[in-house]
CSV table of C-alpha atoms and ligand atoms in Angstrom, one decimal:
chain,number,residue,atom,x,y,z
A,124,MET,CA,0.0,0.0,0.0
A,125,ARG,CA,1.2,3.5,-0.8
A,126,ASN,CA,2.0,5.5,2.3
A,127,ASN,CA,1.2,9.2,3.0
A,128,ASN,CA,4.6,10.1,4.1
A,129,LYS,CA,6.3,11.4,1.0
A,130,ALA,CA,5.1,12.4,-2.4
A,131,PHE,CA,7.5,12.6,-5.4
A,132,VAL,CA,6.3,14.7,-8.2
A,133,PHE,CA,8.0,14.6,-11.6
A,134,ASP,CA,7.7,16.7,-14.7
A,135,PHE,CA,7.5,14.4,-17.8
A,136,ASP,CA,9.3,15.8,-20.8
A,137,ASP,CA,13.1,16.1,-20.4
A,138,THR,CA,12.7,15.0,-16.7
A,139,LEU,CA,11.4,11.4,-16.8
A,140,ALA,CA,11.8,10.9,-20.5
A,141,ARG,CA,13.0,12.6,-23.7
A,142,THR,CA,10.8,12.1,-26.8
A,143,SER,CA,10.8,13.5,-30.3
A,144,CYS,CA,7.4,15.2,-29.8
A,145,MET,CA,7.4,18.8,-31.0
A,146,VAL,CA,4.9,21.6,-30.2
A,147,ASN,CA,3.8,23.3,-33.4
A,148,VAL,CA,3.2,27.1,-33.5
A,149,THR,CA,0.5,27.9,-36.0
A,150,VAL,CA,-0.9,31.0,-37.6
A,151,ASN,CA,-4.3,30.6,-39.2
A,152,GLY,CA,-3.9,26.8,-39.0
A,153,GLU,CA,-0.5,26.8,-40.8
A,154,ILE,CA,2.6,25.5,-39.0
A,155,VAL,CA,5.1,28.3,-38.8
A,156,LYS,CA,7.5,26.9,-36.1
A,157,GLN,CA,8.2,23.7,-34.3
A,158,LEU,CA,9.5,23.8,-30.7
A,159,THR,CA,11.2,21.1,-28.6
A,160,PRO,CA,9.7,20.8,-25.1
A,161,GLY,CA,12.7,22.8,-23.8
A,162,GLU,CA,12.0,25.6,-26.3
A,163,TYR,CA,8.3,25.5,-25.5
A,164,ASN,CA,8.9,26.0,-21.8
A,165,SER,CA,10.0,29.6,-22.4
A,166,TYR,CA,8.2,30.4,-25.7
A,167,LYS,CA,5.9,33.4,-25.7
A,168,LEU,CA,3.2,33.5,-28.4
A,169,GLU,CA,3.3,36.5,-30.7
A,170,ASN,CA,0.2,38.0,-32.3
A,171,GLY,CA,-1.9,35.5,-34.1
A,172,GLU,CA,0.1,32.5,-33.1
A,173,CYS,CA,-1.4,29.4,-31.4
A,174,PHE,CA,0.2,26.3,-29.9
A,175,ASP,CA,-0.8,23.0,-31.5
A,176,TYR,CA,0.0,20.1,-29.2
A,177,SER,CA,-1.1,17.2,-31.5
A,178,ASP,CA,2.2,15.4,-31.1
A,179,PHE,CA,1.8,15.5,-27.4
A,180,ASP,CA,-1.2,13.2,-27.3
A,181,LYS,CA,1.5,10.6,-28.0
A,182,ILE,CA,4.9,9.6,-26.7
A,183,ILE,CA,7.1,9.4,-29.7
A,184,SER,CA,10.6,7.6,-29.6
A,185,PRO,CA,10.9,7.9,-25.8
A,186,VAL,CA,14.2,7.5,-24.0
A,187,LEU,CA,14.1,7.1,-20.2
A,188,LEU,CA,16.2,9.6,-18.3
A,189,GLU,CA,18.2,9.2,-15.1
A,190,THR,CA,15.3,10.7,-13.1
A,191,PHE,CA,13.1,7.8,-14.2
A,192,GLU,CA,15.4,5.5,-12.1
A,193,LEU,CA,14.8,7.7,-9.1
A,194,ALA,CA,11.0,7.5,-9.7
A,195,LYS,CA,11.3,3.7,-9.8
A,196,LYS,CA,13.3,3.6,-6.6
A,197,VAL,CA,10.9,5.8,-4.6
A,198,TYR,CA,8.0,3.9,-6.0
A,199,ALA,CA,9.6,0.6,-4.9
A,200,GLU,CA,9.8,2.2,-1.4
A,201,ASN,CA,6.1,2.7,-1.5
A,202,HIS,CA,6.1,6.5,-1.8
A,203,ALA,CA,3.5,8.3,-3.8
A,204,VAL,CA,4.6,9.1,-7.4
A,205,TYR,CA,2.9,11.9,-9.4
A,206,VAL,CA,3.5,13.2,-12.9
A,207,LEU,CA,3.0,17.0,-13.4
A,208,THR,CA,3.3,18.0,-17.0
A,209,ALA,CA,2.8,21.0,-19.2
A,210,ARG,CA,1.2,18.7,-21.7
A,211,GLY,CA,-2.6,19.1,-22.2
A,212,THR,CA,-5.1,16.7,-20.8
A,213,ARG,CA,-5.3,14.7,-24.1
A,214,ALA,CA,-1.8,13.4,-23.2
A,215,LYS,CA,-2.9,11.9,-19.9
A,216,ASN,CA,-3.8,8.4,-21.1
A,217,ALA,CA,-0.5,8.0,-23.0
A,218,ILE,CA,1.5,9.1,-19.9
A,219,VAL,CA,-0.5,6.8,-17.6
A,220,GLU,CA,0.2,3.9,-19.9
A,221,PHE,CA,3.8,4.7,-20.4
A,222,MET,CA,4.5,4.9,-16.7
A,223,SER,CA,2.6,1.6,-16.1
A,224,GLN,CA,4.6,-0.1,-18.9
A,225,HIS,CA,7.8,0.9,-17.1
A,226,GLY,CA,6.6,-0.4,-13.8
A,227,ILE,CA,5.1,2.7,-12.1
A,228,GLU,CA,1.4,3.1,-11.3
A,229,ALA,CA,1.3,6.9,-10.8
A,230,ASN,CA,-1.0,8.2,-8.1
A,231,GLU,CA,-2.1,10.8,-10.6
A,232,VAL,CA,-0.9,12.3,-13.8
A,233,TYR,CA,-1.7,16.0,-13.9
A,234,CYS,CA,-1.7,17.7,-17.3
A,235,VAL,CA,-1.8,21.5,-16.9
A,236,GLY,CA,-1.1,22.6,-20.5
A,237,ASP,CA,-4.6,23.5,-21.4
A,238,SER,CA,-4.7,26.5,-19.1
A,239,THR,CA,-4.0,30.0,-20.4
A,240,ASN,CA,-2.2,30.7,-17.1
A,241,ALA,CA,1.6,30.4,-16.9
A,242,ILE,CA,2.7,26.8,-16.5
A,243,GLU,CA,4.8,27.5,-13.4
A,244,HIS,CA,1.6,29.0,-11.8
A,245,GLU,CA,-0.5,26.0,-12.7
A,246,LYS,CA,2.2,23.6,-11.5
A,247,ARG,CA,2.4,25.5,-8.2
A,248,VAL,CA,-1.4,25.2,-7.7
A,249,VAL,CA,-1.2,21.4,-8.1
A,250,LEU,CA,1.8,21.1,-5.8
A,251,MET,CA,0.0,23.1,-3.1
A,252,ALA,CA,-2.8,20.5,-3.2
A,253,ILE,CA,-0.4,17.6,-3.1
A,254,MET,CA,1.5,19.1,-0.2
A,255,GLU,CA,-1.7,19.1,1.9
A,256,THR,CA,-1.7,15.3,1.9
A,257,TYR,CA,1.9,14.4,2.5
A,258,GLY,CA,4.5,15.0,5.2
A,259,LYS,CA,7.1,15.9,2.5
A,260,THR,CA,6.8,16.7,-1.2
A,261,TYR,CA,9.6,16.6,-3.6
A,262,PHE,CA,9.5,18.0,-7.1
A,263,TYR,CA,11.7,17.4,-10.1
A,264,ASP,CA,11.6,19.5,-13.3
A,265,ASP,CA,14.0,20.5,-16.1
A,266,HIS,CA,12.6,24.0,-16.3
A,267,GLY,CA,14.1,26.5,-13.9
A,268,ALA,CA,11.0,28.7,-13.6
A,269,ASN,CA,8.9,25.8,-12.5
A,270,VAL,CA,11.5,24.8,-9.9
A,271,GLU,CA,11.7,28.4,-8.5
A,272,GLU,CA,7.9,28.7,-8.1
A,273,ALA,CA,7.8,25.4,-6.3
A,274,LYS,CA,10.5,26.5,-3.9
A,275,LYS,CA,8.5,29.6,-3.0
A,276,ILE,CA,5.8,27.4,-1.4
A,277,GLY,CA,8.3,25.2,0.4
A,278,VAL,CA,8.4,22.2,-1.9
A,279,LYS,CA,11.8,20.5,-2.0
A,280,SER,CA,12.5,21.2,-5.6
A,281,TYR,CA,15.3,20.0,-7.9
A,282,LYS,CA,16.2,21.1,-11.4
A,283,VAL,CA,17.3,18.1,-13.4
B,166,LIG,MG1,10.0,19.4,-18.9
């Protein structure tokens, strides 16, 4: 049984796994740019531009990263494991299945990318809710702004 002592919260892209999924930037439905998840983290839309996340419903050519080993280890120790990603909710099933295929039944997979608020804000809101339930909450993310926001609310946060 999972215990309520510690929660480990992991970003997905470039934290648990690297994939070849790209975020498209479109203008009037035409693709004008393609961003890696790393580029997407800090991309600001210009006038008329929209994000198109159609690649992100899927997990394309995944490579497990070192942080995935940590996730497996803490899962084996019966700690709660959460995924907290900037992908949209349409990606949830793919991530749940991916984690499961690699031996981890995540407590929850939170996809905050559909919000128009800043991702670091949305991630902080989810982390605040998780913190309510656990003695200690740990957070791992490759994006500095997400890590800095999480630190402000007292989550032990690590940039991978
Ligand atoms: Mg990431």
